PDB file of C-alpha atoms and ligand atoms in Angstrom:
ATOM      1  CA  UNK A   1     -28.834 -32.820   6.131  1.00 66.00           C
ATOM      2  CA  UNK A   2     -31.004 -35.372   7.865  1.00 76.00           C
ATOM      3  CA  UNK A   3     -32.661 -38.483   6.589  1.00 81.00           C
ATOM      4  CA  UNK A   4     -34.292 -38.614   3.179  1.00 86.00           C
ATOM      5  CA  UNK A   5     -38.072 -38.589   2.918  1.00 92.00           C
ATOM      6  CA  UNK A   6     -39.759 -41.826   2.007  1.00 94.00           C
ATOM      7  CA  UNK A   7     -43.459 -41.866   1.318  1.00 97.00           C
ATOM      8  CA  UNK A   8     -44.925 -45.343   1.467  1.00 97.00           C
ATOM      9  CA  UNK A   9     -48.587 -45.832   0.557  1.00 98.00           C
ATOM     10  CA  UNK A  10     -50.085 -48.696   2.535  1.00 98.00           C
ATOM     11  CA  UNK A  11     -51.403 -51.192  -0.003  1.00 98.00           C
ATOM     12  CA  UNK A  12     -53.898 -52.346   2.638  1.00 98.00           C
ATOM     13  CA  UNK A  13     -56.104 -49.513   1.384  1.00 98.00           C
ATOM     14  CA  UNK A  14     -55.701 -50.503  -2.269  1.00 98.00           C
ATOM     15  CA  UNK A  15     -57.979 -52.669  -4.364  1.00 98.00           C
ATOM     16  CA  UNK A  16     -56.388 -56.047  -3.629  1.00 98.00           C
ATOM     17  CA  UNK A  17     -58.078 -57.526  -6.695  1.00 98.00           C
ATOM     18  CA  UNK A  18     -55.930 -55.196  -8.812  1.00 98.00           C
ATOM     19  CA  UNK A  19     -52.787 -55.100  -6.725  1.00 98.00           C
ATOM     20  CA  UNK A  20     -50.265 -54.794  -9.564  1.00 98.00           C
ATOM     21  CA  UNK A  21     -52.025 -51.886 -11.217  1.00 98.00           C
ATOM     22  CA  UNK A  22     -52.620 -50.198  -7.850  1.00 98.00           C
ATOM     23  CA  UNK A  23     -48.893 -50.518  -7.145  1.00 98.00           C
ATOM     24  CA  UNK A  24     -47.894 -48.952 -10.443  1.00 98.00           C
ATOM     25  CA  UNK A  25     -50.469 -46.209  -9.968  1.00 98.00           C
ATOM     26  CA  UNK A  26     -48.892 -45.311  -6.608  1.00 98.00           C
ATOM     27  CA  UNK A  27     -45.403 -45.297  -8.112  1.00 98.00           C
ATOM     28  CA  UNK A  28     -46.598 -43.007 -10.893  1.00 98.00           C
ATOM     29  CA  UNK A  29     -48.036 -40.748  -8.185  1.00 98.00           C
ATOM     30  CA  UNK A  30     -44.574 -40.420  -6.622  1.00 98.00           C
ATOM     31  CA  UNK A  31     -44.471 -43.176  -3.970  1.00 98.00           C
ATOM     32  CA  UNK A  32     -40.961 -44.172  -2.878  1.00 97.00           C
ATOM     33  CA  UNK A  33     -41.859 -47.460  -1.235  1.00 97.00           C
ATOM     34  CA  UNK A  34     -44.905 -49.705  -1.148  1.00 98.00           C
ATOM     35  CA  UNK A  35     -45.946 -50.648   2.378  1.00 98.00           C
ATOM     36  CA  UNK A  36     -47.236 -54.209   2.622  1.00 98.00           C
ATOM     37  CA  UNK A  37     -49.185 -55.096   5.779  1.00 98.00           C
ATOM     38  CA  UNK A  38     -48.830 -58.775   6.601  1.00 99.00           C
ATOM     39  CA  UNK A  39     -51.236 -59.897   9.351  1.00 98.00           C
ATOM     40  CA  UNK A  40     -51.764 -63.391  10.684  1.00 98.00           C
ATOM     41  CA  UNK A  41     -55.172 -63.075  12.388  1.00 98.00           C
ATOM     42  CA  UNK A  42     -53.440 -63.838  15.694  1.00 98.00           C
ATOM     43  CA  UNK A  43     -51.034 -61.035  16.567  1.00 98.00           C
ATOM     44  CA  UNK A  44     -53.750 -58.696  15.326  1.00 98.00           C
ATOM     45  CA  UNK A  45     -57.457 -59.400  14.773  1.00 98.00           C
ATOM     46  CA  UNK A  46     -57.213 -59.254  10.990  1.00 98.00           C
ATOM     47  CA  UNK A  47     -55.809 -61.467   8.242  1.00 98.00           C
ATOM     48  CA  UNK A  48     -54.299 -60.041   5.092  1.00 98.00           C
ATOM     49  CA  UNK A  49     -51.581 -61.271   2.767  1.00 98.00           C
ATOM     50  CA  UNK A  50     -48.419 -63.358   2.915  1.00 98.00           C
ATOM     51  CA  UNK A  51     -45.434 -64.434   0.853  1.00 98.00           C
ATOM     52  CA  UNK A  52     -47.426 -65.777  -2.144  1.00 98.00           C
ATOM     53  CA  UNK A  53     -48.927 -62.350  -2.765  1.00 98.00           C
ATOM     54  CA  UNK A  54     -45.554 -60.616  -2.378  1.00 99.00           C
ATOM     55  CA  UNK A  55     -44.112 -63.103  -4.875  1.00 98.00           C
ATOM     56  CA  UNK A  56     -46.872 -62.350  -7.372  1.00 98.00           C
ATOM     57  CA  UNK A  57     -46.499 -58.606  -6.972  1.00 98.00           C
ATOM     58  CA  UNK A  58     -42.718 -58.835  -7.321  1.00 98.00           C
ATOM     59  CA  UNK A  59     -43.225 -60.148 -10.868  1.00 98.00           C
ATOM     60  CA  UNK A  60     -44.839 -56.822 -11.759  1.00 98.00           C
ATOM     61  CA  UNK A  61     -42.611 -54.287 -10.044  1.00 98.00           C
ATOM     62  CA  UNK A  62     -39.035 -53.576  -8.993  1.00 98.00           C
ATOM     63  CA  UNK A  63     -40.254 -51.196  -6.239  1.00 98.00           C
ATOM     64  CA  UNK A  64     -39.056 -51.386  -2.652  1.00 98.00           C
ATOM     65  CA  UNK A  65     -41.574 -53.628  -0.877  1.00 98.00           C
ATOM     66  CA  UNK A  66     -41.616 -52.530   2.763  1.00 98.00           C
ATOM     67  CA  UNK A  67     -43.164 -55.464   4.611  1.00 98.00           C
ATOM     68  CA  UNK A  68     -44.703 -54.846   8.038  1.00 98.00           C
ATOM     69  CA  UNK A  69     -45.118 -58.129   9.862  1.00 98.00           C
ATOM     70  CA  UNK A  70     -47.993 -58.083  12.324  1.00 98.00           C
ATOM     71  CA  UNK A  71     -47.521 -61.740  13.158  1.00 98.00           C
ATOM     72  CA  UNK A  72     -46.854 -63.804  16.264  1.00 98.00           C
ATOM     73  CA  UNK A  73     -43.938 -65.806  14.795  1.00 98.00           C
ATOM     74  CA  UNK A  74     -41.939 -63.488  12.526  1.00 98.00           C
ATOM     75  CA  UNK A  75     -39.045 -65.957  12.246  1.00 98.00           C
ATOM     76  CA  UNK A  76     -41.254 -68.334  10.254  1.00 98.00           C
ATOM     77  CA  UNK A  77     -41.777 -65.659   7.607  1.00 98.00           C
ATOM     78  CA  UNK A  78     -38.154 -64.703   6.900  1.00 98.00           C
ATOM     79  CA  UNK A  79     -37.282 -67.431   4.458  1.00 98.00           C
ATOM     80  CA  UNK A  80     -40.530 -67.333   2.437  1.00 98.00           C
ATOM     81  CA  UNK A  81     -40.538 -63.540   2.242  1.00 99.00           C
ATOM     82  CA  UNK A  82     -36.881 -63.424   1.265  1.00 98.00           C
ATOM     83  CA  UNK A  83     -37.585 -65.862  -1.564  1.00 98.00           C
ATOM     84  CA  UNK A  84     -40.693 -63.927  -2.558  1.00 99.00           C
ATOM     85  CA  UNK A  85     -38.662 -60.756  -3.110  1.00 98.00           C
ATOM     86  CA  UNK A  86     -39.506 -58.608  -0.076  1.00 98.00           C
ATOM     87  CA  UNK A  87     -37.168 -55.618   0.379  1.00 98.00           C
ATOM     88  CA  UNK A  88     -37.711 -54.657   3.997  1.00 97.00           C
ATOM     89  CA  UNK A  89     -38.757 -56.928   6.861  1.00 98.00           C
ATOM     90  CA  UNK A  90     -40.117 -55.064   9.887  1.00 98.00           C
ATOM     91  CA  UNK A  91     -41.178 -57.264  12.800  1.00 98.00           C
ATOM     92  CA  UNK A  92     -42.835 -56.254  16.065  1.00 98.00           C
ATOM     93  CA  UNK A  93     -40.714 -55.985  19.186  1.00 98.00           C
ATOM     94  CA  UNK A  94     -43.622 -57.474  21.164  1.00 98.00           C
ATOM     95  CA  UNK A  95     -43.359 -60.657  19.076  1.00 98.00           C
ATOM     96  CA  UNK A  96     -39.590 -61.063  19.184  1.00 97.00           C
ATOM     97  CA  UNK A  97     -38.515 -60.637  22.801  1.00 94.00           C
ATOM     98  CA  UNK A  98     -36.662 -63.963  22.857  1.00 92.00           C
ATOM     99  CA  UNK A  99     -35.143 -64.163  19.408  1.00 96.00           C
ATOM    100  CA  UNK A 100     -34.620 -60.737  17.871  1.00 97.00           C
ATOM    101  CA  UNK A 101     -30.886 -61.273  17.396  1.00 96.00           C
ATOM    102  CA  UNK A 102     -31.401 -64.440  15.398  1.00 97.00           C
ATOM    103  CA  UNK A 103     -34.226 -62.758  13.533  1.00 98.00           C
ATOM    104  CA  UNK A 104     -32.165 -59.714  12.469  1.00 97.00           C
ATOM    105  CA  UNK A 105     -29.296 -61.901  11.377  1.00 97.00           C
ATOM    106  CA  UNK A 106     -31.549 -64.122   9.300  1.00 98.00           C
ATOM    107  CA  UNK A 107     -33.334 -61.150   7.687  1.00 98.00           C
ATOM    108  CA  UNK A 108     -29.981 -59.706   6.606  1.00 97.00           C
ATOM    109  CA  UNK A 109     -28.733 -63.048   5.354  1.00 98.00           C
ATOM    110  CA  UNK A 110     -31.773 -63.234   3.075  1.00 98.00           C
ATOM    111  CA  UNK A 111     -30.921 -59.826   1.619  1.00 98.00           C
ATOM    112  CA  UNK A 112     -33.685 -57.858   3.324  1.00 98.00           C
ATOM    113  CA  UNK A 113     -33.466 -54.713   5.429  1.00 95.00           C
ATOM    114  CA  UNK A 114     -34.390 -55.329   9.085  1.00 96.00           C
ATOM    115  CA  UNK A 115     -36.734 -53.034  10.970  1.00 96.00           C
ATOM    116  CA  UNK A 116     -38.529 -53.109  14.307  1.00 96.00           C
ATOM    117  CA  UNK A 117     -42.074 -51.906  14.993  1.00 97.00           C
ATOM    118  CA  UNK A 118     -43.744 -51.072  18.274  1.00 97.00           C
ATOM    119  CA  UNK A 119     -47.399 -50.854  19.264  1.00 98.00           C
ATOM    120  CA  UNK A 120     -48.785 -47.690  20.895  1.00 98.00           C
ATOM    121  CA  UNK A 121     -48.663 -49.267  24.370  1.00 98.00           C
ATOM    122  CA  UNK A 122     -45.021 -50.336  24.128  1.00 98.00           C
ATOM    123  CA  UNK A 123     -42.403 -47.970  25.601  1.00 98.00           C
ATOM    124  CA  UNK A 124     -39.767 -46.697  23.194  1.00 97.00           C
ATOM    125  CA  UNK A 125     -36.955 -47.968  25.467  1.00 97.00           C
ATOM    126  CA  UNK A 126     -37.780 -51.494  24.336  1.00 98.00           C
ATOM    127  CA  UNK A 127     -36.274 -50.900  20.896  1.00 96.00           C
ATOM    128  CA  UNK A 128     -32.967 -49.383  22.082  1.00 94.00           C
ATOM    129  CA  UNK A 129     -31.153 -52.719  22.379  1.00 95.00           C
ATOM    130  CA  UNK A 130     -32.141 -53.519  18.797  1.00 95.00           C
ATOM    131  CA  UNK A 131     -30.659 -50.247  17.527  1.00 91.00           C
ATOM    132  CA  UNK A 132     -27.520 -50.451  19.619  1.00 87.00           C
ATOM    133  CA  UNK A 133     -26.736 -54.137  19.294  1.00 80.00           C
ATOM    134  CA  UNK A 134     -23.980 -55.620  17.201  1.00 85.00           C
ATOM    135  CA  UNK A 135     -26.413 -56.509  14.488  1.00 88.00           C
ATOM    136  CA  UNK A 136     -28.699 -53.473  14.519  1.00 90.00           C
ATOM    137  CA  UNK A 137     -32.033 -52.880  12.853  1.00 93.00           C
ATOM    138  CA  UNK A 138     -32.014 -50.079  10.282  1.00 91.00           C
ATOM    139  CA  UNK A 139     -35.538 -48.800  10.715  1.00 93.00           C
ATOM    140  CA  UNK A 140     -37.897 -48.148  13.602  1.00 95.00           C
ATOM    141  CA  UNK A 141     -41.627 -48.147  12.890  1.00 96.00           C
ATOM    142  CA  UNK A 142     -43.627 -46.224  15.463  1.00 96.00           C
ATOM    143  CA  UNK A 143     -47.282 -47.289  15.310  1.00 97.00           C
ATOM    144  CA  UNK A 144     -49.563 -44.275  15.543  1.00 98.00           C
ATOM    145  CA  UNK A 145     -52.721 -46.420  15.676  1.00 98.00           C
ATOM    146  CA  UNK A 146     -53.391 -49.886  17.113  1.00 98.00           C
ATOM    147  CA  UNK A 147     -52.153 -52.305  14.442  1.00 98.00           C
ATOM    148  CA  UNK A 148     -54.718 -54.291  12.486  1.00 98.00           C
ATOM    149  CA  UNK A 149     -56.779 -51.917  10.401  1.00 98.00           C
ATOM    150  CA  UNK A 150     -56.475 -48.913   8.123  1.00 98.00           C
ATOM    151  CA  UNK A 151     -58.522 -45.763   8.532  1.00 98.00           C
ATOM    152  CA  UNK A 152     -58.038 -45.175  12.254  1.00 98.00           C
ATOM    153  CA  UNK A 153     -57.357 -41.889  14.023  1.00 98.00           C
ATOM    154  CA  UNK A 154     -53.739 -40.711  14.383  1.00 98.00           C
ATOM    155  CA  UNK A 155     -52.495 -40.866  18.008  1.00 98.00           C
ATOM    156  CA  UNK A 156     -50.554 -37.637  18.339  1.00 98.00           C
ATOM    157  CA  UNK A 157     -49.230 -38.634  21.760  1.00 98.00           C
ATOM    158  CA  UNK A 158     -46.972 -41.144  19.941  1.00 98.00           C
ATOM    159  CA  UNK A 159     -44.927 -38.213  18.615  1.00 97.00           C
ATOM    160  CA  UNK A 160     -43.089 -38.134  21.917  1.00 98.00           C
ATOM    161  CA  UNK A 161     -41.582 -41.523  20.994  1.00 96.00           C
ATOM    162  CA  UNK A 162     -40.454 -40.139  17.639  1.00 95.00           C
ATOM    163  CA  UNK A 163     -38.903 -37.082  19.306  1.00 94.00           C
ATOM    164  CA  UNK A 164     -37.066 -39.174  21.887  1.00 94.00           C
ATOM    165  CA  UNK A 165     -35.764 -41.492  19.188  1.00 91.00           C
ATOM    166  CA  UNK A 166     -34.517 -38.625  17.005  1.00 87.00           C
ATOM    167  CA  UNK A 167     -32.871 -36.929  19.960  1.00 86.00           C
ATOM    168  CA  UNK A 168     -31.098 -40.090  21.014  1.00 87.00           C
ATOM    169  CA  UNK A 169     -30.030 -41.026  17.493  1.00 83.00           C
ATOM    170  CA  UNK A 170     -29.829 -37.704  15.595  1.00 74.00           C
ATOM    171  CA  UNK A 171     -27.958 -39.273  12.752  1.00 61.00           C
ATOM    172  CA  UNK A 172     -27.389 -42.745  14.007  1.00 47.00           C
ATOM    173  CA  UNK A 173     -25.622 -44.539  11.287  1.00 40.00           C
ATOM    174  CA  UNK A 174     -25.548 -48.226  11.337  1.00 34.00           C
ATOM    175  CA  UNK A 175     -22.952 -48.424   8.583  1.00 37.00           C
ATOM    176  CA  UNK A 176     -20.658 -46.085  10.585  1.00 36.00           C
ATOM    177  CA  UNK A 177     -20.328 -43.411   7.928  1.00 36.00           C
ATOM    178  CA  UNK A 178     -22.857 -40.717   8.827  1.00 40.00           C
ATOM    179  CA  UNK A 179     -24.660 -40.981   5.527  1.00 43.00           C
ATOM    180  CA  UNK A 180     -27.407 -43.222   6.719  1.00 48.00           C
ATOM    181  CA  UNK A 181     -29.421 -41.784   9.593  1.00 58.00           C
ATOM    182  CA  UNK A 182     -31.819 -44.230  11.192  1.00 76.00           C
ATOM    183  CA  UNK A 183     -35.109 -44.390   9.353  1.00 89.00           C
ATOM    184  CA  UNK A 184     -37.960 -43.435  11.636  1.00 94.00           C
ATOM    185  CA  UNK A 185     -41.230 -44.531  10.159  1.00 96.00           C
ATOM    186  CA  UNK A 186     -44.698 -43.608  11.377  1.00 97.00           C
ATOM    187  CA  UNK A 187     -47.699 -45.730  10.493  1.00 98.00           C
ATOM    188  CA  UNK A 188     -51.385 -45.043  11.008  1.00 98.00           C
ATOM    189  CA  UNK A 189     -53.653 -42.067  10.485  1.00 98.00           C
ATOM    190  CA  UNK A 190     -51.126 -40.038   8.488  1.00 98.00           C
ATOM    191  CA  UNK A 191     -52.333 -37.538   5.923  1.00 98.00           C
ATOM    192  CA  UNK A 192     -52.382 -33.804   5.170  1.00 98.00           C
ATOM    193  CA  UNK A 193     -53.786 -32.906   8.599  1.00 98.00           C
ATOM    194  CA  UNK A 194     -51.293 -34.943  10.663  1.00 98.00           C
ATOM    195  CA  UNK A 195     -48.113 -34.892   8.575  1.00 98.00           C
ATOM    196  CA  UNK A 196     -46.652 -31.730  10.120  1.00 98.00           C
ATOM    197  CA  UNK A 197     -46.816 -33.169  13.626  1.00 98.00           C
ATOM    198  CA  UNK A 198     -45.022 -36.330  12.492  1.00 97.00           C
ATOM    199  CA  UNK A 199     -42.430 -34.534  10.373  1.00 96.00           C
ATOM    200  CA  UNK A 200     -41.556 -31.973  13.024  1.00 96.00           C
ATOM    201  CA  UNK A 201     -41.108 -34.740  15.591  1.00 95.00           C
ATOM    202  CA  UNK A 202     -38.482 -36.218  13.255  1.00 93.00           C
ATOM    203  CA  UNK A 203     -40.189 -38.987  11.283  1.00 94.00           C
ATOM    204  CA  UNK A 204     -38.730 -39.325   7.793  1.00 93.00           C
ATOM    205  CA  UNK A 205     -40.687 -42.266   6.456  1.00 95.00           C
ATOM    206  CA  UNK A 206     -44.434 -41.892   6.214  1.00 97.00           C
ATOM    207  CA  UNK A 207     -46.881 -44.728   5.705  1.00 97.00           C
ATOM    208  CA  UNK A 208     -50.313 -43.615   4.595  1.00 98.00           C
ATOM    209  CA  UNK A 209     -53.213 -45.758   3.431  1.00 98.00           C
ATOM    210  CA  UNK A 210     -56.646 -44.203   3.508  1.00 98.00           C
ATOM    211  CA  UNK A 211     -55.479 -40.598   3.031  1.00 98.00           C
ATOM    212  CA  UNK A 212     -53.635 -41.504  -0.185  1.00 98.00           C
ATOM    213  CA  UNK A 213     -56.032 -44.033  -1.678  1.00 98.00           C
ATOM    214  CA  UNK A 214     -59.066 -41.998  -0.668  1.00 98.00           C
ATOM    215  CA  UNK A 215     -57.790 -38.811  -2.304  1.00 98.00           C
ATOM    216  CA  UNK A 216     -58.990 -37.687  -5.719  1.00 98.00           C
ATOM    217  CA  UNK A 217     -55.350 -36.805  -6.491  1.00 98.00           C
ATOM    218  CA  UNK A 218     -53.026 -39.161  -4.567  1.00 98.00           C
ATOM    219  CA  UNK A 219     -49.996 -37.462  -6.170  1.00 98.00           C
ATOM    220  CA  UNK A 220     -50.862 -34.209  -4.396  1.00 98.00           C
ATOM    221  CA  UNK A 221     -51.106 -35.895  -1.008  1.00 98.00           C
ATOM    222  CA  UNK A 222     -47.795 -37.692  -1.558  1.00 98.00           C
ATOM    223  CA  UNK A 223     -45.988 -34.524  -2.611  1.00 98.00           C
ATOM    224  CA  UNK A 224     -47.431 -32.506   0.282  1.00 98.00           C
ATOM    225  CA  UNK A 225     -46.206 -35.110   2.773  1.00 98.00           C
ATOM    226  CA  UNK A 226     -42.779 -35.233   1.124  1.00 98.00           C
ATOM    227  CA  UNK A 227     -42.455 -31.457   1.326  1.00 98.00           C
ATOM    228  CA  UNK A 228     -43.290 -31.471   5.019  1.00 98.00           C
ATOM    229  CA  UNK A 229     -40.615 -34.101   5.803  1.00 95.00           C
ATOM    230  CA  UNK A 230     -37.999 -32.445   3.566  1.00 94.00           C
ATOM    231  CA  UNK A 231     -38.463 -29.057   5.202  1.00 96.00           C
ATOM    232  CA  UNK A 232     -37.633 -30.481   8.616  1.00 93.00           C
ATOM    233  CA  UNK A 233     -34.869 -32.838   7.524  1.00 88.00           C
ATOM    234  CA  UNK A 234     -33.080 -30.198   5.417  1.00 87.00           C
ATOM    235  CA  UNK A 235     -32.488 -28.136   8.527  1.00 84.00           C
ATOM    236  CA  UNK A 236     -30.873 -30.920  10.500  1.00 76.00           C
TER     237      UNK A 236
HETATM  238  C1  LIG B 301     -52.338 -50.773  10.372  1.00 75.98           C
HETATM  239  C2  LIG B 301     -51.308 -50.788   9.305  1.00 75.98           C
HETATM  240  C3  LIG B 301     -51.166 -49.546   8.530  1.00 75.98           C
HETATM  241  C4  LIG B 301     -52.432 -49.058   7.891  1.00 75.98           C
HETATM  242  C5  LIG B 301     -52.346 -47.567   7.720  1.00 75.98           C
HETATM  243  O1  LIG B 301     -52.201 -51.898  11.133  1.00 75.98           O
HETATM  244  O2  LIG B 301     -50.033 -51.082   9.852  1.00 75.98           O
HETATM  245  O3  LIG B 301     -50.111 -49.650   7.594  1.00 75.98           O
HETATM  246  O4  LIG B 301     -52.699 -49.655   6.659  1.00 75.98           O
HETATM  247  O5  LIG B 301     -53.521 -47.103   7.179  1.00 75.98           O
HETATM  248  P1  LIG B 301     -54.074 -45.633   7.435  1.00 75.98           P
HETATM  249  O6  LIG B 301     -53.093 -44.701   6.798  1.00 75.98           O
HETATM  250  O7  LIG B 301     -55.387 -45.656   6.768  1.00 75.98           O
HETATM  251  O8  LIG B 301     -54.151 -45.427   8.917  1.00 75.98           O
HETATM  252 ZN1  LIG B 302     -48.295 -51.020   8.463  1.00 75.98          ZN
END
């Protein structure tokens, strides 16, 4: 048995003016996590939300808030996001070359789950030290579009990174007990037409914005994506 499927709608595609009700709608539709895209207008050419919004949303839900930090200085966000009630803190490897060890330690000390993300142009080898270190990350987010905006086209050539990662860490367990395979998350352009490629490459956590929020029945899209991941992971 491989890793469990996690379907995480990207709230970037939600109606931000009704964030709490959009969040509960997604949970009713079967979402496991809520993916929160935090952008600083510097690391990426877009500006979204930060800790104050996470804090407000936290008052309305106990859901796992999977925060994706597309920011130049992730260290500055650890304390505020920890206080705000974030669950996962995934920073970009391109923004943490100097201080990832300190960053991971601090994220854990604030009770959040550390993850590392990489842009399409970044080789997968760059995240190995973060998975193998003494204080490892627990999730790897493989960007399947250029970070910054929802609604872009899935880059299928990124599946090679997912395959390589799964092969290298078939059931890498950071807690040393084989019950917790590394979470491999894909983000960007996922939906009914691309899910099989991602699932068969070994991704178990699927972020999807426009395909879920744009669907007349988001629950159907979520359950279809879950089925695709489960089918692959059950045979591992
Ligand atoms: C892009 C974000 C994604 C985005 C995904 O920078 O990281 O989470 O919202 O949206 P879709 O599924 O529309 O590509
Ligand atoms: Zn994201």
